[in-house]
Amino acid sequence: MTTQIAAEGTFPFVLRRGPHRNVERALARMDEVAKDAEGPDGTLKDRQLFLQLTDAERYRLVDAIEICDGSPVMSDLDSSLAKELAIRASPHRDAVLDQIKGWWYRMSVGLLERKDEAKRRVSVSAQELLCRLEEITEQFAGANLPITETLRRLTEAEIAAYDDQMVVAQMRWINLSDREIATHLRDYHYARAQRSEWLRTFKVTEGGLEDYERELWHEWDHVFGKRTRRVTDDMPEQGRQDIGQMVLDDTMEAVADKPARPGSTTAGWIGRGTMHSLADRAAKAEDPVGWHPDYSSRCQHPDDEQDEQEQ
């Protein structure tokens, strides 16, 4: 690939894609150059290696070469790509391009990987590219906030990084399994990253996110009041944990459909993950969020609670 134009009559010229491509002519010219005693400086070793190949090997090598001359310079690449893909000028053009390039990078890795030949991709069709472009463009349509995060299972190291945070303590107080905690942490992890991206790229303001969090808080407040109204002082811990699990489940269901911006559609994990962010800030928040009926007092003395669990 080069920004220069291959000169007519040279072997790079006849190795370009198109009607002028001629592998036999290119191979003949390369043989001449390789055998020339006064060939290009610094290429003697490479030319000797080329001549050591069999005729069939040299042909396969040259046949695999495709010269892409006249390629755009790096500063013009985005505009050329946008024109080729018919991406219209808009405030979101660069964001659409970034996502397409990221997707294409992942596809390229899949094409090159040889870990599992049975599962390795062999090609990407034009239809698949255009379909992905349409999916990405739709994310920026209307009032929808773009979703740029791709969910995947968190690694053990990523999960362990949250062990000492309040978001995990709140879930352990209601006796959630490690498997459930990992699932909720995935929502928390990616929702936090997505909100940061929205703020960084000015897709939403801090005030807009605060309004969204306030809406979610009201949903939680209704659920918490309903589920804990029958909690008594002498209720055993197991019963309190069961109620805490119901508070969590009902809250997650209630906030999943809440749009991050009025009139938009928002992925469910954004709302669920944002609720966990509120729970993570419970020890410092003016209106704390939690799952266990006694979460408020526990948030004020988390070390005491940890000591009790260890005993």
Coordinates of C-alpha atoms in Angstrom, one line a residue, residues 69-220:
D69 CA -1.1 2.6 -5.1
G70 CA -2.6 6.0 -5.0
S71 CA -3.9 5.4 -1.4
P72 CA -5.0 8.4 0.5
V73 CA -2.6 10.0 2.9
M74 CA -3.4 9.5 6.6
S75 CA -4.9 12.9 7.0
D76 CA -7.4 12.2 4.2
L77 CA -8.3 8.7 5.2
D78 CA -11.4 9.4 7.2
S79 CA -12.9 11.7 4.6
S80 CA -12.2 9.2 1.9
L81 CA -13.7 6.4 3.9
A82 CA -16.8 8.4 4.8
K83 CA -17.3 9.2 1.1
E84 CA -16.8 5.5 0.1
L85 CA -19.3 4.4 2.7
A86 CA -21.8 7.2 1.9
I87 CA -21.7 8.5 5.5
R88 CA -23.3 11.9 5.4
A89 CA -21.8 14.9 7.1
S90 CA -23.3 15.3 10.5
P91 CA -22.2 16.0 14.1
H92 CA -22.0 12.2 14.5
R93 CA -19.9 11.4 11.4
D94 CA -16.6 10.9 13.3
A95 CA -18.3 8.8 16.0
V96 CA -19.9 6.5 13.3
L97 CA -16.5 6.2 11.5
D98 CA -14.7 5.4 14.8
Q99 CA -17.2 2.6 15.5
I100 CA -16.9 1.2 11.9
K101 CA -13.1 1.2 12.1
G102 CA -13.3 -0.5 15.5
W103 CA -15.6 -3.2 14.2
W104 CA -13.4 -3.7 11.1
Y105 CA -10.4 -4.1 13.3
R106 CA -12.1 -6.9 15.3
M107 CA -13.2 -8.5 12.0
S108 CA -9.6 -8.3 10.7
V109 CA -8.3 -10.1 13.8
G110 CA -10.9 -12.8 13.3
L111 CA -9.8 -13.3 9.8
L112 CA -6.1 -13.6 10.8
E113 CA -6.5 -15.8 13.9
R114 CA -5.5 -19.4 13.6
K115 CA -6.3 -20.6 17.1
D116 CA -9.3 -22.6 16.0
E117 CA -9.4 -23.1 12.3
A118 CA -12.9 -24.5 12.4
K119 CA -14.3 -21.3 13.9
R120 CA -12.0 -18.9 12.0
R121 CA -13.8 -16.4 9.8
V122 CA -12.8 -16.6 6.1
S123 CA -14.4 -13.5 4.8
V124 CA -16.5 -10.4 5.4
S125 CA -19.2 -9.7 2.9
A126 CA -20.2 -6.2 1.6
Q127 CA -23.7 -6.9 2.9
E128 CA -22.4 -7.5 6.4
L129 CA -20.4 -4.3 6.3
L130 CA -23.4 -2.3 5.1
C131 CA -25.6 -3.9 7.7
R132 CA -23.2 -3.0 10.5
L133 CA -23.0 0.5 9.1
E134 CA -26.8 0.8 9.3
E135 CA -26.9 -0.6 12.8
I136 CA -24.3 2.0 14.0
T137 CA -26.0 4.9 12.2
E138 CA -29.3 4.0 13.8
Q139 CA -27.7 4.4 17.2
F140 CA -27.2 8.1 16.5
A141 CA -30.7 8.6 15.1
G142 CA -33.3 10.8 16.7
A143 CA -33.0 11.3 20.5
N144 CA -31.2 8.1 21.2
L145 CA -27.9 8.3 23.0
P146 CA -25.3 6.2 21.1
I147 CA -24.3 2.9 22.7
T148 CA -20.6 2.5 22.1
E149 CA -19.8 -0.1 24.7
T150 CA -19.8 -3.8 23.8
L151 CA -20.8 -6.1 26.7
R152 CA -18.7 -9.2 27.5
R153 CA -18.1 -11.3 30.6
L154 CA -15.7 -9.6 33.0
T155 CA -12.4 -11.3 33.7
E156 CA -11.6 -12.6 37.2
A157 CA -9.1 -9.8 37.6
E158 CA -11.7 -7.2 36.6
I159 CA -14.2 -8.6 39.1
A160 CA -11.6 -8.8 41.9
A161 CA -10.9 -5.1 41.4
Y162 CA -14.3 -4.3 42.8
D163 CA -14.1 -6.5 45.9
D164 CA -13.5 -3.7 48.4
Q165 CA -16.2 -1.4 46.9
M166 CA -19.5 -0.6 48.4
V167 CA -21.3 -1.9 45.3
V168 CA -20.1 -5.5 46.1
A169 CA -20.7 -5.1 49.8
Q170 CA -24.3 -4.2 49.2
M171 CA -24.8 -7.4 47.2
R172 CA -23.0 -9.6 49.7
W173 CA -25.3 -8.2 52.5
I174 CA -28.2 -9.8 50.7
N175 CA -26.3 -13.1 50.2
L176 CA -26.0 -13.0 46.4
S177 CA -23.9 -15.7 44.8
D178 CA -20.6 -14.9 43.2
R179 CA -22.2 -15.7 39.8
E180 CA -25.0 -13.2 40.4
I181 CA -22.5 -10.6 41.6
A182 CA -20.4 -11.0 38.5
T183 CA -23.5 -10.5 36.3
H184 CA -24.5 -7.3 38.1
L185 CA -20.9 -6.0 38.0
R186 CA -20.9 -6.4 34.3
D187 CA -23.8 -3.9 34.1
Y188 CA -22.2 -1.6 36.6
H189 CA -18.8 -1.7 34.8
Y190 CA -20.1 -1.0 31.3
A191 CA -22.8 1.5 32.3
R192 CA -20.2 3.6 34.1
A193 CA -17.9 3.5 31.0
Q194 CA -20.8 4.4 28.7
R195 CA -21.9 7.4 30.9
S196 CA -18.3 8.6 30.9
E197 CA -18.2 8.4 27.1
W198 CA -21.4 10.4 26.8
L199 CA -20.0 13.1 29.0
R200 CA -16.6 13.1 27.3
T201 CA -18.2 13.5 23.8
F202 CA -20.9 16.0 25.0
K203 CA -23.8 13.7 24.2
V204 CA -25.3 14.5 27.6
T205 CA -24.6 17.0 30.4
E206 CA -23.8 16.2 34.0
G207 CA -27.2 17.8 34.8
G208 CA -28.9 15.5 32.3
L209 CA -27.3 12.4 34.0
E210 CA -28.3 13.7 37.4
D211 CA -31.9 14.0 36.2
Y212 CA -31.7 10.4 35.0
E213 CA -30.3 9.2 38.3
R214 CA -33.1 11.0 40.1
E215 CA -35.7 9.2 38.0
L216 CA -34.1 5.9 38.9
W217 CA -33.9 6.8 42.5
H218 CA -37.7 7.3 42.6
E219 CA -38.3 3.9 41.1
W220 CA -36.0 2.3 43.7

